[in-house]
Short mmCIF file of C-alpha atoms and ligand atoms in Angstrom, two decimals:
data_model
loop_
_atom_site.label_atom_id
_atom_site.label_comp_id
_atom_site.label_asym_id
_atom_site.label_seq_id
_atom_site.Cartn_x
_atom_site.Cartn_y
_atom_site.Cartn_z
CA UNK A 425 -32.43 -69.31 49.40
CA UNK A 426 -33.95 -65.85 49.59
CA UNK A 427 -34.92 -63.69 46.61
CA UNK A 428 -33.33 -60.58 48.09
CA UNK A 429 -31.15 -59.78 51.09
CA UNK A 430 -31.29 -56.20 52.35
CA UNK A 431 -28.35 -55.00 54.44
CA UNK A 432 -29.37 -52.25 56.86
CA UNK A 433 -32.78 -51.51 58.42
CA UNK A 434 -32.82 -47.73 57.94
CA UNK A 435 -35.53 -46.04 55.89
CA UNK A 436 -33.91 -47.06 52.56
CA UNK A 437 -33.59 -50.74 53.43
CA UNK A 438 -37.03 -51.03 54.98
CA UNK A 439 -38.67 -49.27 52.01
CA UNK A 440 -37.01 -51.65 49.55
CA UNK A 441 -37.78 -54.72 51.67
CA UNK A 442 -41.44 -53.79 52.12
CA UNK A 443 -41.99 -53.13 48.41
CA UNK A 444 -40.28 -56.39 47.41
CA UNK A 445 -42.21 -58.36 49.99
CA UNK A 446 -45.50 -56.87 48.83
CA UNK A 447 -44.57 -58.03 45.29
CA UNK A 448 -44.33 -61.56 46.66
CA UNK A 449 -40.55 -61.87 47.17
CA UNK A 450 -38.86 -63.70 50.03
CA UNK A 451 -36.78 -60.97 51.70
CA UNK A 452 -34.57 -60.87 54.77
CA UNK A 453 -33.21 -57.64 56.30
CA UNK A 454 -29.88 -57.87 58.18
CA UNK A 455 -29.29 -55.07 60.67
CA UNK A 456 -26.21 -54.68 62.90
CA UNK A 457 -27.91 -52.62 65.61
CA UNK A 458 -30.45 -53.90 68.10
CA UNK A 459 -33.08 -51.58 66.64
CA UNK A 460 -34.43 -50.53 63.25
CA UNK A 461 -34.38 -46.94 61.94
CA UNK A 462 -30.63 -46.26 61.62
CA UNK A 463 -30.23 -42.49 61.48
CA UNK A 464 -33.91 -42.10 62.42
CA UNK A 465 -33.74 -42.64 66.16
CA UNK A 466 -36.05 -41.19 68.80
CA UNK A 467 -34.98 -41.11 72.46
CA UNK A 468 -38.05 -41.44 74.73
CA UNK A 469 -36.25 -41.97 78.04
CA UNK A 470 -37.38 -38.62 79.47
CA UNK A 471 -41.06 -39.30 78.76
CA UNK A 472 -41.09 -37.07 75.67
CA UNK A 473 -39.49 -37.46 72.26
CA UNK A 474 -35.97 -36.33 71.37
CA UNK A 475 -34.99 -37.11 67.79
CA UNK A 476 -31.27 -37.81 67.86
CA UNK A 477 -31.13 -38.29 64.08
CA UNK A 478 -33.56 -36.91 61.51
CA UNK A 479 -36.38 -34.74 62.84
CA UNK A 480 -37.67 -32.65 59.91
CA UNK A 481 -39.53 -33.32 56.70
CA UNK A 482 -37.65 -30.85 54.53
CA UNK A 483 -40.45 -29.51 52.35
CA UNK A 484 -43.90 -31.07 52.07
CA UNK A 485 -44.47 -30.19 48.41
CA UNK A 486 -43.77 -33.10 46.07
CA UNK A 487 -42.39 -35.14 48.96
CA UNK A 488 -43.34 -38.83 49.25
CA UNK A 489 -43.40 -38.50 53.05
CA UNK A 490 -46.31 -36.06 52.87
CA UNK A 491 -48.76 -38.88 52.08
CA UNK A 492 -46.93 -41.61 53.95
CA UNK A 493 -46.78 -39.96 57.35
CA UNK A 494 -50.55 -39.45 57.85
CA UNK A 495 -51.19 -42.95 56.53
CA UNK A 496 -49.24 -44.21 59.56
CA UNK A 497 -51.17 -41.90 61.89
CA UNK A 498 -48.15 -39.70 62.66
CA UNK A 499 -48.83 -36.26 64.11
CA UNK A 500 -46.80 -33.28 62.78
CA UNK A 501 -46.09 -29.65 63.74
CA UNK A 502 -45.12 -26.95 61.26
CA UNK A 503 -41.51 -25.86 61.87
CA UNK A 504 -40.12 -24.24 58.74
CA UNK A 505 -36.57 -23.41 59.78
CA UNK A 506 -34.95 -26.80 59.31
CA UNK A 507 -32.69 -25.87 56.44
CA UNK A 508 -30.76 -22.92 57.75
CA UNK A 509 -33.08 -20.33 56.28
CA UNK A 510 -32.43 -16.65 56.98
CA UNK A 511 -36.08 -15.68 56.97
CA UNK A 512 -39.55 -16.99 56.18
CA UNK A 513 -40.37 -17.48 59.87
CA UNK A 514 -39.56 -15.24 62.88
CA UNK A 515 -35.92 -15.56 63.98
CA UNK A 516 -34.32 -13.45 66.75
CA UNK A 517 -31.15 -12.24 65.00
CA UNK A 518 -28.32 -10.83 67.14
CA UNK A 519 -25.56 -8.66 65.74
CA UNK A 520 -21.83 -9.01 66.34
CA UNK A 521 -22.20 -7.10 69.66
CA UNK A 522 -25.06 -9.39 70.82
CA UNK A 523 -27.71 -6.72 70.16
CA UNK A 524 -31.08 -7.77 68.73
CA UNK A 525 -31.59 -6.62 65.11
CA UNK A 526 -34.66 -4.43 64.76
CA UNK A 527 -37.29 -5.12 62.08
CA UNK A 528 -35.58 -2.99 59.42
CA UNK A 529 -32.17 -4.52 60.03
CA UNK A 530 -33.70 -8.01 59.95
CA UNK A 531 -35.41 -7.26 56.62
CA UNK A 532 -32.11 -5.94 55.18
CA UNK A 533 -30.30 -9.07 56.37
CA UNK A 534 -32.85 -11.43 54.78
CA UNK A 535 -32.69 -9.40 51.58
CA UNK A 536 -28.86 -9.61 51.62
CA UNK A 537 -29.03 -13.41 51.81
CA UNK A 538 -31.54 -13.51 48.92
CA UNK A 539 -29.37 -11.18 46.83
CA UNK A 540 -26.19 -13.11 47.59
CA UNK A 541 -27.85 -16.47 46.87
CA UNK A 542 -29.06 -15.30 43.46
CA UNK A 543 -25.60 -13.92 42.72
CA UNK A 544 -24.01 -17.16 43.97
CA UNK A 545 -26.03 -19.18 41.44
CA UNK A 546 -24.88 -16.92 38.60
CA UNK A 547 -21.29 -17.05 39.88
CA UNK A 548 -21.14 -20.85 39.83
CA UNK A 549 -23.05 -21.34 36.57
CA UNK A 550 -19.80 -22.22 34.77
CA UNK A 551 -17.98 -23.80 37.74
CA UNK A 552 -16.70 -27.33 37.35
CA UNK A 553 -16.41 -30.00 40.04
CA UNK A 554 -13.18 -28.61 41.43
CA UNK A 555 -14.41 -25.28 42.75
CA UNK A 556 -15.15 -25.19 46.49
CA UNK A 557 -18.14 -23.50 48.11
CA UNK A 558 -15.59 -21.25 49.85
CA UNK A 559 -14.04 -19.81 46.69
CA UNK A 560 -17.46 -19.49 45.07
CA UNK A 561 -18.67 -17.57 48.13
CA UNK A 562 -15.65 -15.24 47.94
CA UNK A 563 -16.23 -14.59 44.24
CA UNK A 564 -19.88 -13.87 45.03
CA UNK A 565 -19.05 -11.42 47.80
CA UNK A 566 -16.46 -9.68 45.62
CA UNK A 567 -19.09 -9.29 42.88
CA UNK A 568 -21.58 -7.88 45.42
CA UNK A 569 -19.04 -5.19 46.33
CA UNK A 570 -20.33 -4.84 49.91
CA UNK A 571 -18.55 -3.16 52.80
CA UNK A 572 -16.40 -5.55 54.90
CA UNK A 573 -18.79 -5.96 57.84
CA UNK A 574 -21.76 -6.69 55.59
CA UNK A 575 -19.73 -9.20 53.57
CA UNK A 576 -18.35 -10.85 56.72
CA UNK A 577 -21.84 -11.55 58.04
CA UNK A 578 -22.67 -13.36 54.79
CA UNK A 579 -19.32 -15.17 54.84
CA UNK A 580 -19.99 -16.67 58.29
CA UNK A 581 -23.56 -17.51 57.26
CA UNK A 582 -22.24 -19.51 54.28
CA UNK A 583 -19.77 -21.28 56.54
CA UNK A 584 -22.51 -22.29 58.97
CA UNK A 585 -24.75 -23.31 56.06
CA UNK A 586 -22.31 -25.98 54.81
CA UNK A 587 -21.59 -27.10 58.38
CA UNK A 588 -25.32 -27.72 58.88
CA UNK A 589 -26.42 -28.86 55.43
CA UNK A 590 -23.34 -30.95 54.63
CA UNK A 591 -21.64 -31.53 57.99
CA UNK A 592 -18.47 -30.19 56.41
CA UNK A 593 -16.32 -27.09 56.10
CA UNK A 594 -16.99 -24.60 53.36
CA UNK A 595 -13.57 -25.41 51.85
CA UNK A 596 -14.40 -29.14 51.59
CA UNK A 597 -17.78 -28.75 49.93
CA UNK A 598 -18.19 -28.34 46.15
CA UNK A 599 -19.64 -25.08 44.87
CA UNK A 600 -22.56 -27.02 43.36
CA UNK A 601 -23.19 -29.14 46.47
CA UNK A 602 -26.35 -27.36 47.55
CA UNK A 603 -27.90 -26.88 44.10
CA UNK A 604 -30.64 -29.38 44.97
CA UNK A 605 -31.31 -27.86 48.35
CA UNK A 606 -34.33 -25.63 47.69
CA UNK A 607 -37.16 -26.42 50.12
CA UNK A 608 -40.58 -26.67 48.50
CA UNK A 609 -43.42 -26.04 50.95
CA UNK A 610 -43.51 -26.03 54.73
CA UNK A 611 -41.31 -28.17 56.94
CA UNK A 612 -42.68 -30.23 59.83
CA UNK A 613 -41.38 -32.08 62.90
CA UNK A 614 -42.84 -34.93 64.95
CA UNK A 615 -44.03 -34.65 68.57
CA UNK A 616 -44.37 -38.45 68.61
CA UNK A 617 -40.89 -39.02 67.15
CA UNK A 618 -39.80 -39.50 63.52
CA UNK A 619 -38.74 -43.12 64.08
CA UNK A 620 -42.38 -44.22 64.20
CA UNK A 621 -42.05 -44.36 60.41
CA UNK A 622 -39.26 -46.97 60.14
CA UNK A 623 -40.86 -49.00 62.92
CA UNK A 624 -44.15 -49.01 61.00
CA UNK A 625 -42.43 -49.99 57.75
CA UNK A 626 -40.62 -52.85 59.53
CA UNK A 627 -43.85 -54.38 60.73
CA UNK A 628 -44.34 -57.87 59.32
CA UNK A 629 -40.90 -57.99 57.67
CA UNK A 630 -38.22 -60.57 58.46
CA UNK A 631 -35.73 -58.20 60.12
CA UNK A 632 -32.79 -59.84 61.92
CA UNK A 633 -31.17 -57.37 64.32
CA UNK A 634 -27.69 -57.86 65.80
CA UNK A 635 -26.43 -59.12 62.42
CA UNK A 636 -23.34 -57.19 61.34
CA UNK A 637 -22.53 -57.96 57.73
CA UNK A 638 -18.81 -58.45 57.10
CA UNK A 639 -18.69 -59.57 53.48
CA UNK A 640 -20.72 -59.70 50.28
CA UNK A 641 -19.66 -62.09 47.50
CA UNK A 642 -21.32 -62.21 44.13
CA UNK A 643 -21.38 -64.47 41.10
CA UNK A 644 -23.35 -64.19 37.87
CA UNK A 645 -26.66 -65.26 39.38
CA UNK A 646 -26.42 -65.13 43.16
CA UNK A 647 -24.94 -63.46 46.19
CA UNK A 648 -23.66 -64.65 49.54
CA UNK A 649 -23.74 -62.34 52.55
CA UNK A 650 -21.73 -63.21 55.66
CA UNK A 651 -22.21 -62.09 59.24
CA UNK A 652 -20.04 -63.20 62.16
CA UNK A 653 -22.12 -66.31 62.82
CA UNK A 654 -24.28 -66.94 59.76
CA UNK A 655 -24.27 -66.79 55.95
CA UNK A 656 -27.23 -65.96 53.72
CA UNK A 657 -27.71 -66.73 50.00
CA UNK A 658 -30.01 -64.91 47.61
CA UNK A 659 -30.49 -63.93 43.99
CA UNK A 660 -29.90 -60.23 44.74
CA UNK A 661 -28.65 -58.01 47.53
CA UNK A 662 -29.31 -54.36 48.37
CA UNK A 663 -26.63 -52.79 50.56
CA UNK A 664 -27.92 -49.70 52.37
CA UNK A 665 -25.21 -49.10 54.98
CA UNK A 666 -24.12 -45.45 55.26
CA UNK A 667 -21.37 -44.07 53.02
CA UNK A 668 -19.25 -43.60 56.17
CA UNK A 669 -19.34 -47.38 56.72
CA UNK A 670 -18.54 -48.20 53.07
CA UNK A 671 -15.54 -45.84 53.21
CA UNK A 672 -13.98 -47.79 56.10
CA UNK A 673 -14.04 -51.06 54.17
CA UNK A 674 -15.92 -52.73 57.05
CA UNK A 675 -17.72 -54.83 54.43
CA UNK A 676 -15.47 -56.81 52.07
CA UNK A 677 -16.83 -57.10 48.51
CA UNK A 678 -15.72 -60.05 46.38
CA UNK A 679 -14.87 -59.50 43.59
CA UNK A 680 -13.79 -55.93 44.44
CA UNK A 681 -16.22 -53.16 43.52
CA UNK A 682 -15.73 -51.72 40.03
CA UNK A 683 -14.45 -48.14 39.68
CA UNK A 684 -17.95 -47.01 38.64
CA UNK A 685 -19.03 -47.57 42.27
CA UNK A 686 -15.73 -47.48 44.18
CA UNK A 687 -14.85 -44.09 42.63
CA UNK A 688 -17.96 -42.29 43.95
CA UNK A 689 -17.55 -43.94 47.37
CA UNK A 690 -14.04 -42.47 47.57
CA UNK A 691 -14.91 -39.06 46.08
CA UNK A 692 -18.10 -38.17 47.95
CA UNK A 693 -17.75 -36.76 51.46
CA UNK A 694 -19.32 -38.03 54.69
CA UNK A 695 -20.12 -35.11 56.95
CA UNK A 696 -20.50 -34.88 60.71
CA UNK A 697 -23.43 -32.96 62.14
CA UNK A 698 -24.32 -33.34 65.80
CA UNK A 699 -27.28 -32.20 67.85
CA UNK A 700 -27.29 -30.73 71.34
CA UNK A 701 -30.68 -30.45 73.06
CA UNK A 702 -30.91 -28.43 76.27
CA UNK A 703 -33.98 -28.60 78.50
CA UNK A 704 -34.32 -25.55 80.77
CA UNK A 705 -36.31 -25.04 83.98
CA UNK A 706 -37.91 -21.96 82.40
CA UNK A 707 -38.02 -20.14 79.08
CA UNK A 708 -35.61 -17.17 79.09
CA UNK A 709 -35.85 -16.34 75.37
CA UNK A 710 -38.59 -14.34 73.64
CA UNK A 711 -41.96 -15.85 72.67
CA UNK A 712 -42.93 -16.44 69.09
CA UNK A 713 -39.52 -17.04 67.52
CA UNK A 714 -38.60 -20.26 65.77
CA UNK A 715 -34.89 -19.70 66.34
CA UNK A 716 -32.27 -17.45 67.88
CA UNK A 717 -29.26 -16.61 65.74
CA UNK A 718 -25.92 -15.00 66.58
CA UNK A 719 -24.29 -13.35 63.57
CA UNK A 720 -20.68 -12.86 62.52
CA UNK A 721 -17.55 -14.00 64.31
CA UNK A 722 -19.46 -13.96 67.61
CA UNK A 723 -21.34 -16.97 66.19
CA UNK A 724 -18.36 -19.31 66.65
CA UNK A 725 -18.64 -21.93 67.87
CA UNK A 726 -22.42 -21.70 68.58
CA UNK A 727 -24.69 -19.59 66.42
CA UNK A 728 -28.27 -20.91 66.11
CA UNK A 729 -30.70 -22.28 68.66
CA UNK A 730 -34.08 -23.70 67.63
CA UNK A 731 -37.00 -23.49 70.06
CA UNK A 732 -38.23 -27.08 69.93
CA UNK A 733 -40.41 -26.78 73.04
CA UNK A 734 -43.39 -27.65 70.86
CA UNK A 735 -42.13 -31.25 70.63
CA UNK A 736 -41.45 -31.91 74.29
CA UNK A 737 -43.86 -29.51 75.96
CA UNK A 738 -40.81 -28.39 78.00
CA UNK A 739 -38.64 -25.27 77.46
CA UNK A 740 -36.06 -26.75 75.07
CA UNK A 741 -33.47 -25.37 72.70
CA UNK A 742 -31.68 -27.38 70.02
CA UNK A 743 -28.34 -26.32 68.60
CA UNK A 744 -26.00 -28.00 66.12
CA UNK A 745 -22.29 -28.63 65.70
CA UNK A 746 -21.22 -29.52 62.17
CA UNK A 747 -17.97 -29.99 60.27
CA UNK A 748 -14.71 -29.73 62.23
CA UNK A 749 -16.50 -28.44 65.34
CA UNK A 750 -18.96 -31.33 65.11
CA UNK A 751 -16.03 -33.78 65.13
CA UNK A 752 -14.27 -31.90 67.93
CA UNK A 753 -17.15 -31.99 70.38
CA UNK A 754 -17.26 -35.78 70.09
CA UNK A 755 -13.97 -35.81 72.04
CA UNK A 756 -15.32 -33.51 74.76
CA UNK A 757 -17.35 -34.52 77.81
CA UNK A 758 -21.04 -33.72 77.92
CA UNK A 759 -20.37 -31.20 80.71
CA UNK A 760 -17.76 -29.39 78.60
CA UNK A 761 -20.08 -29.13 75.60
CA UNK A 762 -23.05 -27.95 77.68
CA UNK A 763 -20.90 -25.33 79.46
CA UNK A 764 -19.64 -24.08 76.10
CA UNK A 765 -23.19 -23.70 74.72
CA UNK A 766 -24.32 -21.92 77.88
CA UNK A 767 -21.37 -19.50 77.61
CA UNK A 768 -22.65 -18.37 74.20
CA UNK A 769 -26.27 -18.11 75.33
CA UNK A 770 -25.26 -16.01 78.34
CA UNK A 771 -23.48 -13.53 76.05
CA UNK A 772 -26.86 -12.93 74.43
CA UNK A 773 -29.32 -13.28 77.34
CA UNK A 774 -27.07 -12.49 80.31
CA UNK A 775 -25.82 -14.35 83.36
CA UNK A 776 -29.33 -15.21 84.52
CA UNK A 777 -29.65 -17.95 81.90
CA UNK A 778 -30.30 -20.97 84.14
CA UNK A 779 -28.41 -24.23 84.01
CA UNK A 780 -30.27 -26.84 82.00
CA UNK A 781 -32.15 -29.60 83.77
CA UNK A 782 -31.56 -32.06 80.94
CA UNK A 783 -29.36 -32.43 77.89
CA UNK A 784 -28.95 -34.80 74.93
CA UNK A 785 -25.83 -34.93 72.76
CA UNK A 786 -25.16 -36.98 69.65
CA UNK A 787 -21.84 -38.40 68.43
CA UNK A 788 -22.61 -39.65 64.92
CA UNK A 789 -19.02 -39.39 63.70
CA UNK A 790 -17.78 -41.94 66.26
CA UNK A 791 -20.66 -44.33 65.62
CA UNK A 792 -19.10 -47.22 63.66
CA UNK A 793 -22.47 -48.09 62.09
CA UNK A 794 -22.88 -44.57 60.69
CA UNK A 795 -19.37 -43.14 60.26
CA UNK A 796 -20.85 -39.65 60.18
CA UNK A 797 -24.22 -38.01 59.72
CA UNK A 798 -24.82 -37.72 55.99
CA UNK A 799 -23.07 -37.55 52.64
CA UNK A 800 -22.17 -34.42 50.72
CA UNK A 801 -20.75 -33.44 47.35
CA UNK A 802 -17.09 -32.86 48.19
CA UNK A 803 -14.78 -30.81 45.99
CA UNK A 804 -13.95 -33.05 43.01
CA UNK A 805 -17.25 -34.96 43.11
CA UNK A 806 -20.72 -34.31 41.70
CA UNK A 807 -24.36 -35.23 42.27
CA UNK A 808 -23.95 -37.85 39.53
CA UNK A 809 -21.55 -39.69 41.86
CA UNK A 810 -24.44 -40.25 44.27
CA UNK A 811 -26.53 -42.01 41.62
CA UNK A 812 -23.57 -43.91 40.15
CA UNK A 813 -22.99 -45.43 43.59
CA UNK A 814 -26.34 -47.23 43.36
CA UNK A 815 -25.04 -49.70 40.76
CA UNK A 816 -26.27 -52.30 40.09
CA UNK A 817 -23.03 -54.27 39.92
CA UNK A 818 -23.17 -57.37 37.71
CA UNK A 819 -26.98 -57.22 37.89
CA UNK A 820 -27.04 -58.69 41.43
CA UNK A 821 -25.53 -56.11 43.81
CA UNK A 822 -27.48 -52.90 44.41
CA UNK A 823 -26.76 -49.98 46.72
CA UNK A 824 -29.39 -47.73 48.28
CA UNK A 825 -29.43 -45.14 51.06
CA UNK A 826 -29.30 -41.37 51.20
CA UNK A 827 -25.78 -41.25 49.70
CA UNK A 828 -27.01 -42.96 46.51
CA UNK A 829 -29.75 -40.47 45.68
CA UNK A 830 -28.34 -37.45 43.81
CA UNK A 831 -31.60 -35.54 43.61
CA UNK A 832 -32.06 -35.36 47.40
CA UNK A 833 -29.05 -36.77 49.28
CA UNK A 834 -28.75 -36.44 53.05
CA UNK A 835 -32.50 -36.65 53.62
CA UNK A 836 -35.05 -39.18 54.78
CA UNK A 837 -37.10 -38.82 51.61
CA UNK A 838 -34.00 -39.23 49.42
CA UNK A 839 -33.15 -42.44 51.28
CA UNK A 840 -36.73 -43.66 50.90
CA UNK A 841 -36.72 -42.97 47.16
CA UNK A 842 -33.39 -44.78 46.78
CA UNK A 843 -34.95 -47.88 48.35
CA UNK A 844 -37.92 -47.55 46.01
CA UNK A 845 -35.55 -47.30 43.02
CA UNK A 846 -33.61 -50.42 44.07
CA UNK A 847 -36.84 -52.41 44.47
CA UNK A 848 -38.05 -51.29 41.04
CA UNK A 849 -34.75 -52.28 39.46
CA UNK A 850 -34.91 -55.74 41.02
CA UNK A 851 -38.51 -56.32 39.95
CA UNK A 852 -37.91 -54.68 36.57
CA UNK A 853 -41.24 -52.89 36.77
CA UNK A 854 -42.61 -49.64 38.25
CA UNK A 855 -44.07 -49.99 41.77
CA UNK A 856 -46.42 -47.33 43.15
CA UNK A 857 -45.19 -45.97 46.48
CA UNK A 858 -48.71 -46.51 47.81
CA UNK A 859 -47.70 -50.17 48.12
CA UNK A 860 -45.85 -49.11 51.28
CA UNK A 861 -49.13 -48.50 53.05
CA UNK A 862 -51.09 -51.42 51.66
CA UNK A 863 -53.22 -52.88 54.46
CA UNK A 864 -52.35 -50.04 56.89
CA UNK A 865 -55.19 -48.27 58.68
CA UNK A 866 -54.12 -45.00 60.37
CA UNK A 867 -55.26 -44.83 63.99
C1 FAD B 1025 -28.18 -35.70 63.29
C2 FAD B 1025 -28.92 -35.94 62.01
C3 FAD B 1025 -29.97 -35.12 61.66
C4 FAD B 1025 -30.66 -35.34 60.48
N1 FAD B 1025 -31.74 -34.55 60.22
C5 FAD B 1025 -32.51 -34.83 59.14
C6 FAD B 1025 -33.75 -34.19 58.98
O1 FAD B 1025 -34.17 -33.40 59.82
N2 FAD B 1025 -34.48 -34.48 57.86
C7 FAD B 1025 -34.05 -35.39 56.93
O2 FAD B 1025 -34.75 -35.60 55.92
N3 FAD B 1025 -32.89 -36.06 57.09
C8 FAD B 1025 -32.12 -35.80 58.19
N4 FAD B 1025 -30.99 -36.52 58.41
C9 FAD B 1025 -30.57 -37.51 57.40
C10 FAD B 1025 -31.40 -38.79 57.50
O3 FAD B 1025 -31.45 -39.23 58.84
C11 FAD B 1025 -30.75 -39.88 56.64
O4 FAD B 1025 -30.56 -39.38 55.31
C12 FAD B 1025 -31.58 -41.16 56.54
O5 FAD B 1025 -32.15 -41.52 57.77
C13 FAD B 1025 -30.64 -42.25 56.03
O6 FAD B 1025 -31.34 -43.47 55.87
P1 FAD B 1025 -30.57 -44.71 55.26
O7 FAD B 1025 -31.52 -45.82 55.19
O8 FAD B 1025 -29.88 -44.28 54.01
O9 FAD B 1025 -29.37 -45.01 56.28
P2 FAD B 1025 -29.41 -45.47 57.82
O10 FAD B 1025 -30.61 -44.92 58.48
O11 FAD B 1025 -28.10 -45.11 58.39
O12 FAD B 1025 -29.56 -47.05 57.71
C14 FAD B 1025 -28.48 -47.88 57.44
C15 FAD B 1025 -28.49 -49.04 58.42
O13 FAD B 1025 -27.36 -49.89 58.15
C16 FAD B 1025 -26.93 -50.42 59.40
N5 FAD B 1025 -25.57 -50.94 59.24
C17 FAD B 1025 -24.40 -50.27 59.20
N6 FAD B 1025 -23.37 -51.12 59.00
C18 FAD B 1025 -23.92 -52.37 58.94
C19 FAD B 1025 -23.38 -53.67 58.74
N7 FAD B 1025 -22.07 -53.88 58.55
N8 FAD B 1025 -24.22 -54.74 58.74
C20 FAD B 1025 -25.57 -54.58 58.91
N9 FAD B 1025 -26.13 -53.36 59.10
C21 FAD B 1025 -25.31 -52.26 59.11
C22 FAD B 1025 -27.03 -49.23 60.33
O14 FAD B 1025 -27.06 -49.64 61.68
C23 FAD B 1025 -28.33 -48.59 59.88
O15 FAD B 1025 -29.44 -49.05 60.64
C24 FAD B 1025 -30.28 -36.36 59.60
C25 FAD B 1025 -29.22 -37.21 59.95
C26 FAD B 1025 -28.55 -37.00 61.14
C27 FAD B 1025 -27.44 -37.94 61.53
#
């Protein structure tokens, strides 16, 4: 019998398993895929790295990844536009007629976003769980008293913000959903791929891939975890599968989960946010910009392209599809999606925009082992629901993963900290995060 079974070899599960193992526990990690990393997944087929899942550290200040990443010898590049910022770094902003905003207009736009964001926070100060981001945004814009065109630009910006940050429509997301979202410090990306981290954490652990867990049964002092061909017994279990998987009921819990955990699983949302990378034969956009952004109604369905050439060494743009559009593109062919993106780029840069020589598309919503991209605070739920989901249930069943970490859901570092929390709860004692790198020598 094991001490602890961990279900899922994403960053949350591997963090928990490594900390428990370093405290002397016998731990097994059961992972349905044929790889570790989960939503951290780097595609290296082209000879350079394309991160199909997470690619940014969202804010280096106070972030546990800031120390962890160099300890594993991972190289980073500053790229502080990963959270749908309006300013801070150079962005080529295009107006509703596809004309480049000049410096003054860009400054006014950034100032409008700052003003509206401050007003938004005051507007929602007394909002409960039932107000949507959409109605809060409308109340904010009404209070600002701006002319229609100025307000409309903000309105579409807010819509794209929830699509990107939550993978959901502005009407589905709670007004308070992004309260935790402030980025502290620079953001960075990884030329060598972000999934180096989960692979490094998995080293030396007993990880069994190809093991899809179908049921988890618990009694007062033990748990049994079933896969199609094998059962495992332990004193405790940590389930780290994504919220999207828990929502489908793909894992049967016996006895049934109590309302304290089942309620948050039902109430929280699982968003869809997909990436489209396009590799071009030559750069046709301006030098020195982190991103290109199309404002207003002209920004549907594509509005922001990030110049990620620094990762691949090739001229590459990355754009996103979140919310309803993110789900819709999963039913389209690659060629249809690429043609649609090119149509928008050609409205900005003209017909001479070349066809791409490579493309990468994700379909996280249709992935049965993800069931979406990340969790969000849906109308009717709160950040407390994230933490309530963690349990423990009857002292033996714990949940971890990004969806269980209310302070920083939907992030790699939130997932990591949720795994740390679960390990501490099992051991009943604080564990320094530095235990994750014990015995590691960065190359
Ligand atoms: C497109 C995209 C972009 C993102 N960008 C960023 C970013 O830039 N920065 C950032 O901080 N975060 C980002 N995120 C979020 C981040 O990737 C996640 O928050 C984090 O990786 C989640 O880790 P986890 O351990 O909670 O879950 P996962 O990584 O999903 O791990 C759970 C594991 O459980 C496995 N599993 C599922 N069902 C079963 C089963 N029945 N039996 C056994 N195993 C099962 C899965 O295969 C998976 O490996 C992004 C996510 C996506 C999808």
